PDB file of C-alpha atoms and ligand atoms in Angstrom:
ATOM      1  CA  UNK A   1      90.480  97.454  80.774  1.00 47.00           C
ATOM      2  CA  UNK A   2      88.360  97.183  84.074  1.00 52.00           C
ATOM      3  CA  UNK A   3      89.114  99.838  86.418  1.00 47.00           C
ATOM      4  CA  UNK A   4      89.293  99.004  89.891  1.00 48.00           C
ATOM      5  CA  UNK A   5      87.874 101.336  92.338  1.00 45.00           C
ATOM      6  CA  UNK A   6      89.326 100.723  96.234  1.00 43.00           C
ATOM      7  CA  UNK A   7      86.989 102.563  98.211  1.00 43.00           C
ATOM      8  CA  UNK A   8      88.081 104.148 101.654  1.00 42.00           C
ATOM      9  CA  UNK A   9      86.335 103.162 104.424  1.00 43.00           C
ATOM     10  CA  UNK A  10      84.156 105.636 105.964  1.00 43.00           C
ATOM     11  CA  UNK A  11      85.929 107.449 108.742  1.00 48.00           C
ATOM     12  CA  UNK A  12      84.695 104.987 111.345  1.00 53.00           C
ATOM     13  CA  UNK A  13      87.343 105.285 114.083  1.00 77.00           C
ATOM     14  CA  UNK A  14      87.054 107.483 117.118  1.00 95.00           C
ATOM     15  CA  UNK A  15      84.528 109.337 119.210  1.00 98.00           C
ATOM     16  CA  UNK A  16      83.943 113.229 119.212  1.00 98.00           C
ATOM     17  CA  UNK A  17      84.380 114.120 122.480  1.00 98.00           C
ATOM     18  CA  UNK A  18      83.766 117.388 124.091  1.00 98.00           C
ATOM     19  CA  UNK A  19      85.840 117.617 127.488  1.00 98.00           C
ATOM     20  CA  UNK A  20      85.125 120.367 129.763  1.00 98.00           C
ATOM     21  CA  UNK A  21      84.713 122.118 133.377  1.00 98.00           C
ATOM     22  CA  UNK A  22      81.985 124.041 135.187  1.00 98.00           C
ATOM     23  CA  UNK A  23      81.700 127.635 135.818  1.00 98.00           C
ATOM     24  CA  UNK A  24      82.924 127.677 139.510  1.00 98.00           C
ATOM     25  CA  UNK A  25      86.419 126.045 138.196  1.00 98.00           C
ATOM     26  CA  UNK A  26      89.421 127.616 137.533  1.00 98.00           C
ATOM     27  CA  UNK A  27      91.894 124.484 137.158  1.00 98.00           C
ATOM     28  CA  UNK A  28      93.185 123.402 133.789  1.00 98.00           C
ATOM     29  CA  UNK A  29      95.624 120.447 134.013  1.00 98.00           C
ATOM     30  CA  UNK A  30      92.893 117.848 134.726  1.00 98.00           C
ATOM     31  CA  UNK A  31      91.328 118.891 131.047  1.00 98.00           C
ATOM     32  CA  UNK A  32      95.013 118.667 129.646  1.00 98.00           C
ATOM     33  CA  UNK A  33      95.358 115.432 130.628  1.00 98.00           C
ATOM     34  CA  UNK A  34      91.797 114.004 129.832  1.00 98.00           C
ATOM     35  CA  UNK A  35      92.549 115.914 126.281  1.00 98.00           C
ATOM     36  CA  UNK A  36      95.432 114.008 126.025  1.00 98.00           C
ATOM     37  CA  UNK A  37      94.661 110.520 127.396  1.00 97.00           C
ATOM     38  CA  UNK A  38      91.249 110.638 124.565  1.00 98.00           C
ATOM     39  CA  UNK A  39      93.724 111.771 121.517  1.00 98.00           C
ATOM     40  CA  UNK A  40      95.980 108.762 122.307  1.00 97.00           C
ATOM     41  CA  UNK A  41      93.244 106.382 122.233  1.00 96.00           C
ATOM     42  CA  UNK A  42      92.357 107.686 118.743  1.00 97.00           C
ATOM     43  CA  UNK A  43      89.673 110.088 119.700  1.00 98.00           C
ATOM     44  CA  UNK A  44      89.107 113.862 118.661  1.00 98.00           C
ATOM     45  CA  UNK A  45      88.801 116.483 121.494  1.00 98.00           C
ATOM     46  CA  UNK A  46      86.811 119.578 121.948  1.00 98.00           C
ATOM     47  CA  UNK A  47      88.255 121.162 124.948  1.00 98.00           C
ATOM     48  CA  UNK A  48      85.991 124.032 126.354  1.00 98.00           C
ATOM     49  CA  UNK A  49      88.526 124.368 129.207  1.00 98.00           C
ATOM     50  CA  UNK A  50      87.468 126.299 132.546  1.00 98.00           C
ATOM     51  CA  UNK A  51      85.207 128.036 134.011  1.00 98.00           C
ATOM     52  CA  UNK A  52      82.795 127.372 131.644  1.00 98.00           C
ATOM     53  CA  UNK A  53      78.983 129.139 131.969  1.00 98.00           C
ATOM     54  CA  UNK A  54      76.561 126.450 131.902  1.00 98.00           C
ATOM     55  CA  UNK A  55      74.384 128.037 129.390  1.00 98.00           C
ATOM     56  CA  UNK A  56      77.731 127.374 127.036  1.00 98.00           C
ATOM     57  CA  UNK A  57      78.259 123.937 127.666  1.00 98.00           C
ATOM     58  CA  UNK A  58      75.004 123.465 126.638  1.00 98.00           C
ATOM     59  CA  UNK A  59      75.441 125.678 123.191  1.00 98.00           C
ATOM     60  CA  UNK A  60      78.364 124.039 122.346  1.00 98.00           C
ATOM     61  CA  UNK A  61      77.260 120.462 123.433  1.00 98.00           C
ATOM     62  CA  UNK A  62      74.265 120.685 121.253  1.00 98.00           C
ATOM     63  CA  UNK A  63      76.074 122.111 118.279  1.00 98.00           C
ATOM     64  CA  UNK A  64      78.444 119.868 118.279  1.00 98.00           C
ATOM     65  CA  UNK A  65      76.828 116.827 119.002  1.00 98.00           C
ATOM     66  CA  UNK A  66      79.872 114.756 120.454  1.00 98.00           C
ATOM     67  CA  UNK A  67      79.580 111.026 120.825  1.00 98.00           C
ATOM     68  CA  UNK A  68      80.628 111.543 124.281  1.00 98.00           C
ATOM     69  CA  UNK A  69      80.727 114.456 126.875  1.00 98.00           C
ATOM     70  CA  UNK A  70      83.452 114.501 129.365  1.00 98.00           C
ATOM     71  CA  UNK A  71      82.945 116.815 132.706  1.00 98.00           C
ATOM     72  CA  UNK A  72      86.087 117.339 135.041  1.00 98.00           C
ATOM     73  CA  UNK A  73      86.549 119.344 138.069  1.00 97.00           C
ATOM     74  CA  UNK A  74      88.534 119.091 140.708  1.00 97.00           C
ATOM     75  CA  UNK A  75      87.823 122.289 142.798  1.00 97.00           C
ATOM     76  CA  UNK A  76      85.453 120.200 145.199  1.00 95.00           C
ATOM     77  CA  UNK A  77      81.936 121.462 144.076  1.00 95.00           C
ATOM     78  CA  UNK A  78      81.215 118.800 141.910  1.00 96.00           C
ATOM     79  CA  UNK A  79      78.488 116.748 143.026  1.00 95.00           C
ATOM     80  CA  UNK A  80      76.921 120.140 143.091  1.00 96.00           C
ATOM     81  CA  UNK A  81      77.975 121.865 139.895  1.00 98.00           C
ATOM     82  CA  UNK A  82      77.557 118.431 137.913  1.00 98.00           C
ATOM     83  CA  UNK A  83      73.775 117.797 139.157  1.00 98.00           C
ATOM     84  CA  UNK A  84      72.983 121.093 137.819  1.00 98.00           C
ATOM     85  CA  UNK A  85      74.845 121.211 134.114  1.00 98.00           C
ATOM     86  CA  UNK A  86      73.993 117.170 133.547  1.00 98.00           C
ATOM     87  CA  UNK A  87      70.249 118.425 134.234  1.00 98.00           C
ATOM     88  CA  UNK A  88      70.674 120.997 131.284  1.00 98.00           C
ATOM     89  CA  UNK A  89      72.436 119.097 129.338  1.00 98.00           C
ATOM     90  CA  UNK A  90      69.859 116.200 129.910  1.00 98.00           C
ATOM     91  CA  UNK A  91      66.894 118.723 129.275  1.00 98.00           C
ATOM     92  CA  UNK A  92      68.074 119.061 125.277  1.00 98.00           C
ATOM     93  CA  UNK A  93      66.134 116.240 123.137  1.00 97.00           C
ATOM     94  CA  UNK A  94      69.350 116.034 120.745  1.00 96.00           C
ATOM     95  CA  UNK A  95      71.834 114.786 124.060  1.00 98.00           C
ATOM     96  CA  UNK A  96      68.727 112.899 125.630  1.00 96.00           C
ATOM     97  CA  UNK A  97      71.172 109.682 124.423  1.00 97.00           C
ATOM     98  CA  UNK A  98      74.319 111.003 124.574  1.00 98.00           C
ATOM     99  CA  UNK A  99      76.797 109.441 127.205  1.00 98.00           C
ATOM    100  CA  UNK A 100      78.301 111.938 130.045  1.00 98.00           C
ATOM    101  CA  UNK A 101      80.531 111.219 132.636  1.00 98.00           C
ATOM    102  CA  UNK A 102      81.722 113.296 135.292  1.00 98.00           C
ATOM    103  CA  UNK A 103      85.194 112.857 137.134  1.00 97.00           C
ATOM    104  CA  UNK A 104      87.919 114.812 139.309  1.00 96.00           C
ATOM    105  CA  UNK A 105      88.279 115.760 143.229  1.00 95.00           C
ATOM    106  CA  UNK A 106      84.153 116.145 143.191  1.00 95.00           C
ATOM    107  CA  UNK A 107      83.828 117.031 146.910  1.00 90.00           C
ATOM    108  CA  UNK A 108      85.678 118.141 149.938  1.00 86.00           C
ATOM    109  CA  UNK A 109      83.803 115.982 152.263  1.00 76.00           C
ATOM    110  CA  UNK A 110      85.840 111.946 151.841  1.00 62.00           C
ATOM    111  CA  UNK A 111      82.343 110.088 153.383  1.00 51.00           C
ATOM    112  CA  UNK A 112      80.244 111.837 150.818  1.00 58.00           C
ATOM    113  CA  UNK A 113      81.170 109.808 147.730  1.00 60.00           C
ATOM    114  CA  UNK A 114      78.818 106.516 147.336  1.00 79.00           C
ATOM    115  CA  UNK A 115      75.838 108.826 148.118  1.00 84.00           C
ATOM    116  CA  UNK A 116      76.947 112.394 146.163  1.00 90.00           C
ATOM    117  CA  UNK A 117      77.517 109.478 143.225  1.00 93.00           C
ATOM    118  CA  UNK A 118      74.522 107.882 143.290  1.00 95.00           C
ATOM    119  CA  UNK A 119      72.856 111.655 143.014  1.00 96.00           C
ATOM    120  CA  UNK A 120      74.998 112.340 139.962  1.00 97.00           C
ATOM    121  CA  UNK A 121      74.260 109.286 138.272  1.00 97.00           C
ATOM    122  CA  UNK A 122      69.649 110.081 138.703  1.00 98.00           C
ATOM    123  CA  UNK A 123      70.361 113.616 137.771  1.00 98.00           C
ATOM    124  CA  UNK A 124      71.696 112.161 134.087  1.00 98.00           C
ATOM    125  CA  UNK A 125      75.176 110.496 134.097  1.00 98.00           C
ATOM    126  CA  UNK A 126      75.861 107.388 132.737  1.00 98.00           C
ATOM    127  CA  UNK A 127      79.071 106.591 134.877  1.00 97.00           C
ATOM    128  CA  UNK A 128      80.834 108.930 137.405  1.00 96.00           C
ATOM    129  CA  UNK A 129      84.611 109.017 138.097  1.00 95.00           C
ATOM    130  CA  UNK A 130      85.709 110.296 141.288  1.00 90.00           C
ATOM    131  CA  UNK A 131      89.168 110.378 142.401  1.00 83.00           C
ATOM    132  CA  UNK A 132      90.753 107.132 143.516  1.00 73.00           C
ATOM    133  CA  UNK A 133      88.333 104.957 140.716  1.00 72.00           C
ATOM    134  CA  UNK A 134      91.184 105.219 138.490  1.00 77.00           C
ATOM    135  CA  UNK A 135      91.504 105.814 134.834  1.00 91.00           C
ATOM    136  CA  UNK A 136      91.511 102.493 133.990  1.00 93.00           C
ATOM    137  CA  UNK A 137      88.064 102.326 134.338  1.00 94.00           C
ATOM    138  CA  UNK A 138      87.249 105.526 132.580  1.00 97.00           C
ATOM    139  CA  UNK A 139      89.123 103.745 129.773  1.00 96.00           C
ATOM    140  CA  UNK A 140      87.245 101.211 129.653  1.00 96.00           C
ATOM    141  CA  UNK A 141      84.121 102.988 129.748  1.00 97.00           C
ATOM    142  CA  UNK A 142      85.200 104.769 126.530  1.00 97.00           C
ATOM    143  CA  UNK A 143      86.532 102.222 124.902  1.00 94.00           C
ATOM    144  CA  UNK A 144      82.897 100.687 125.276  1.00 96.00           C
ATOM    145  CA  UNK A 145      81.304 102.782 123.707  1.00 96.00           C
ATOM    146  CA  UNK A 146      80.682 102.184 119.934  1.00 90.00           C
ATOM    147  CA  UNK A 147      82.804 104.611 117.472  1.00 77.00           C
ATOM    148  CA  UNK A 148      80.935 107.563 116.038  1.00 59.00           C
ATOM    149  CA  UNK A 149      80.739 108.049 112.504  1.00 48.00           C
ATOM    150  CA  UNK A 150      82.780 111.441 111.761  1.00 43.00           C
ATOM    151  CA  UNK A 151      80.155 114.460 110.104  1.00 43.00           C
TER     152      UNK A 151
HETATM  153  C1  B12 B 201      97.369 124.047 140.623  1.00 65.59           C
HETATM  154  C2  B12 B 201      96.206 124.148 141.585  1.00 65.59           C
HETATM  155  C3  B12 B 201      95.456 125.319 141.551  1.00 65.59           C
HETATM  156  C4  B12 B 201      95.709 126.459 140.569  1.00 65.59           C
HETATM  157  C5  B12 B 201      95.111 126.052 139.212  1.00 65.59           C
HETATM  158  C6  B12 B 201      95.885 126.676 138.056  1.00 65.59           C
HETATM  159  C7  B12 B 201      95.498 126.043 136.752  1.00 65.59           C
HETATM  160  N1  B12 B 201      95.737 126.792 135.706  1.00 65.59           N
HETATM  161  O1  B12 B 201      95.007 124.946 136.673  1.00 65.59           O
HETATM  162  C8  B12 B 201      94.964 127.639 141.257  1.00 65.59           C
HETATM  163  C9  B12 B 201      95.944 128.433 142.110  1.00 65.59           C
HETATM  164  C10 B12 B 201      94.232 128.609 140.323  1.00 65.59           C
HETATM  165  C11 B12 B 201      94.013 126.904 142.189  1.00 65.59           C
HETATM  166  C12 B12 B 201      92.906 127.512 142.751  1.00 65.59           C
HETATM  167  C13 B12 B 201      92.077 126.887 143.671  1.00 65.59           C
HETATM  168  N2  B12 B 201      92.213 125.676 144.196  1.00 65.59           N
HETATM  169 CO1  B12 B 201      93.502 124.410 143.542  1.00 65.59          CO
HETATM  170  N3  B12 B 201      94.848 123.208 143.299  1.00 65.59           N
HETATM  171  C14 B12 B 201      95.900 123.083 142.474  1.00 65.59           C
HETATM  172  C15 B12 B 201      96.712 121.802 142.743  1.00 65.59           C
HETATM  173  C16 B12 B 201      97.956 122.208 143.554  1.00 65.59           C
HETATM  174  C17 B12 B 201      97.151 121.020 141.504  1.00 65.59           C
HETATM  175  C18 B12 B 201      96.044 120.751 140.505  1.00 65.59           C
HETATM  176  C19 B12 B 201      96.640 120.191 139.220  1.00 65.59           C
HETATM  177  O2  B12 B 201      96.943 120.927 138.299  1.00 65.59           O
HETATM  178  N4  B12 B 201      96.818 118.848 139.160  1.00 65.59           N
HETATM  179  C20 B12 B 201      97.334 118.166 137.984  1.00 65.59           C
HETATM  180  C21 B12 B 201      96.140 117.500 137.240  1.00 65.59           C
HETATM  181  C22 B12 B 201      96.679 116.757 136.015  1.00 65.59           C
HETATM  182  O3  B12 B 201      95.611 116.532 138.139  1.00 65.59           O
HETATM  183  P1  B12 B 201      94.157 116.643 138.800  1.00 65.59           P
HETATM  184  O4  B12 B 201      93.636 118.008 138.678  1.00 65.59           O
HETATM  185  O5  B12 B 201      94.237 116.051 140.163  1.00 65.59           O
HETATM  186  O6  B12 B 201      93.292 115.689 137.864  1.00 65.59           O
HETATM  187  C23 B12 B 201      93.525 114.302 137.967  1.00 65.59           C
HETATM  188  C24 B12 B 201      92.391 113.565 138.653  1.00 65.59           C
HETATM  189  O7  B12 B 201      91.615 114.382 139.479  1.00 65.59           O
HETATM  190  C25 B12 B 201      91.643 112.914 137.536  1.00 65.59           C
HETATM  191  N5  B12 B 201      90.492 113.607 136.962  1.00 65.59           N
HETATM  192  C26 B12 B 201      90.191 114.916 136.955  1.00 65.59           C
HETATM  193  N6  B12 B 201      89.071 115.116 136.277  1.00 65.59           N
HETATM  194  C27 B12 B 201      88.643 113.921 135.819  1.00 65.59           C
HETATM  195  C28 B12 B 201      87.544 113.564 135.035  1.00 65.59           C
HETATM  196  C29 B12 B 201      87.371 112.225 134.684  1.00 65.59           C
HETATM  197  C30 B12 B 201      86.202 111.824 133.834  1.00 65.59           C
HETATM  198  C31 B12 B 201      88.286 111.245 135.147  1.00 65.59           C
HETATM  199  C32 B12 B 201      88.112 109.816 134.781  1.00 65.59           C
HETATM  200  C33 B12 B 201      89.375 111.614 135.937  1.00 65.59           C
HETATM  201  C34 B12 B 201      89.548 112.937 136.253  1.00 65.59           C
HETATM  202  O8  B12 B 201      92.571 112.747 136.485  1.00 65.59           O
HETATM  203  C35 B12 B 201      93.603 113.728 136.574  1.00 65.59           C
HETATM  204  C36 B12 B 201      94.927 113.015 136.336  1.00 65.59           C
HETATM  205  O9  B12 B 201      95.142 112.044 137.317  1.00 65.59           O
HETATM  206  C37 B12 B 201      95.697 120.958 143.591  1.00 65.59           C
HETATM  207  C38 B12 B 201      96.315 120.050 144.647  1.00 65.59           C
HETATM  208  C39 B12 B 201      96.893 118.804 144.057  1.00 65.59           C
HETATM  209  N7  B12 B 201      98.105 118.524 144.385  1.00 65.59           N
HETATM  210  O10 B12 B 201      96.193 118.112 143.309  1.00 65.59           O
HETATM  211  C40 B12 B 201      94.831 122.024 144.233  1.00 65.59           C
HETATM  212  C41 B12 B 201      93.389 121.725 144.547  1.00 65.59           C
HETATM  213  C42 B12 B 201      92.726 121.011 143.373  1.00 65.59           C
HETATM  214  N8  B12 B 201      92.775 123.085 144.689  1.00 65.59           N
HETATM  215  C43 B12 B 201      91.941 123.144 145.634  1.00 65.59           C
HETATM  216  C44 B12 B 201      91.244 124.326 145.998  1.00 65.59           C
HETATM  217  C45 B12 B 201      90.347 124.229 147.225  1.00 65.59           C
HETATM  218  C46 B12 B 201      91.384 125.498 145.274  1.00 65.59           C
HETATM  219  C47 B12 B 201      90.727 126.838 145.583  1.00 65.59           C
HETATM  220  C48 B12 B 201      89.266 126.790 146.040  1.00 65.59           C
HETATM  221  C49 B12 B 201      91.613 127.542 146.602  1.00 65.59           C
HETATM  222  C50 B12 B 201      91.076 128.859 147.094  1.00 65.59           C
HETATM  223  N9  B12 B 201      90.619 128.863 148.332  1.00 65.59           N
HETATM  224  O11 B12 B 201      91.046 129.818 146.357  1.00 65.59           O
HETATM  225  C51 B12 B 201      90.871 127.566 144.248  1.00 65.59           C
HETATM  226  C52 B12 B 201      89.660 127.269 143.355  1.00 65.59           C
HETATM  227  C53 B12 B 201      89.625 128.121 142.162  1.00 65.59           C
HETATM  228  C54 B12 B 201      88.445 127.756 141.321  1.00 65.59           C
HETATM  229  N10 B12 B 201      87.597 128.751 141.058  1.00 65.59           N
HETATM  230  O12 B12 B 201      88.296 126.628 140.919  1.00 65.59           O
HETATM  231  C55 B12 B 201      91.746 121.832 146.351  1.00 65.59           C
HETATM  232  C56 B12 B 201      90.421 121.142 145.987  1.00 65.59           C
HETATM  233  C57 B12 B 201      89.830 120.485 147.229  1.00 65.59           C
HETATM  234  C58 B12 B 201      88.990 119.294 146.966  1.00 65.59           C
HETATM  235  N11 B12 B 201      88.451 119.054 145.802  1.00 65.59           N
HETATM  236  O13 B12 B 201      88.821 118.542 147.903  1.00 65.59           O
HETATM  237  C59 B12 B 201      93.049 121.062 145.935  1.00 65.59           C
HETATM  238  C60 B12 B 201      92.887 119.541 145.856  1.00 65.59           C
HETATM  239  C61 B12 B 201      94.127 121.440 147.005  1.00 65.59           C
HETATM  240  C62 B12 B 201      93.813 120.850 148.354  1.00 65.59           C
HETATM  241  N12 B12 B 201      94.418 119.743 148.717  1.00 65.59           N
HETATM  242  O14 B12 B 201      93.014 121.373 149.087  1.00 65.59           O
HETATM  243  N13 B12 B 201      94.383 125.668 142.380  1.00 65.59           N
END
């Protein structure tokens, strides 16, 4: 008799993601939602939560090696605090490639945003989500991105 063998195939869907704030922020929600708007698109979170020292962002971010790495803060250093992690992050040769975003209430000042974006985007991001762009876009943006293969 000829066996029939129905292969599985490989664990295609979904991004690893790893979500996190900076060090100077305290607030949580903002990761609770982003957490939760990823897993119902079909993606798998790694939520490092708040106030978050740089030097472990980068630690985790380059032992993990996420498909994608989500920054959020809303406390209104932002432009600041993300220049300086994205550099980090940038500086590892494994996450040279890897797509980052940045989103949230990223400054106090309203008139600051095209510029303080623009700044963001040279110091390493690939796409920069400030409040009011909606998360429509930052859907999209994901959605763009091809699946990773799961480890
Ligand atoms: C609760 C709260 C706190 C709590 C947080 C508790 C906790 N466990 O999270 C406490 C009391 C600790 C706190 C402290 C402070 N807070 Co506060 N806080 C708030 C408050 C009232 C609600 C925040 C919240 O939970 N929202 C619910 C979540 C789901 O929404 P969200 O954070 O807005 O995130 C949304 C968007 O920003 C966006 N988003 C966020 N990140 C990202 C990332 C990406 C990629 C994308 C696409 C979208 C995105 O999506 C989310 C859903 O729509 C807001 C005011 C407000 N009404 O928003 C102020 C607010 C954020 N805080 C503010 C400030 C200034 C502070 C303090 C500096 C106050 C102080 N002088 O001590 C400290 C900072 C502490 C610190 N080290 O960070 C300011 C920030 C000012 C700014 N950015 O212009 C706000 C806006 C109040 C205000 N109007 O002035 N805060």
């Amino acid at each position: 008799m000829e066996l029939q063998f129905y292969a599985h195939p490989p664990d295609t869907a979904g991004l690893d993601v790893v979500v996190t704030s900076v060090a100077s922020d305290a607030h949580t929600w903002n990761l609770v939602y982003l957490q939760l708007l990823l897993e119902e698109l079909g993606h798998r979170v790694t939520n490092l939560g708040a106030c978050v020292p740089d030097q472990l962002v980068v630690d985790e971010c380059r032992a993990r090696r996420p498909d994608l790495i989500v920054l959020s803060t809303v406390n209104g250093h932002g432009f600041v605090d993300g220049k300086r992690v994205v550099r980090l992050l940038r500086g590892c040769p494994e996450l040279h490639t890897t797509p980052m975003v940045i989103g949230g209430k990223l400054s106090i000042a309203g008139g600051e945003h095209g510029r303080g974006s623009r700044e963001l985007i040279e110091a390493g991001f690939d796409a920069v989500f400030e409040e009011g762009a909606g998360i429509v876009s930052f859907r999209d943006f994901v959605q763009s991105l091809p699946s990773g293969v799961t480890r």
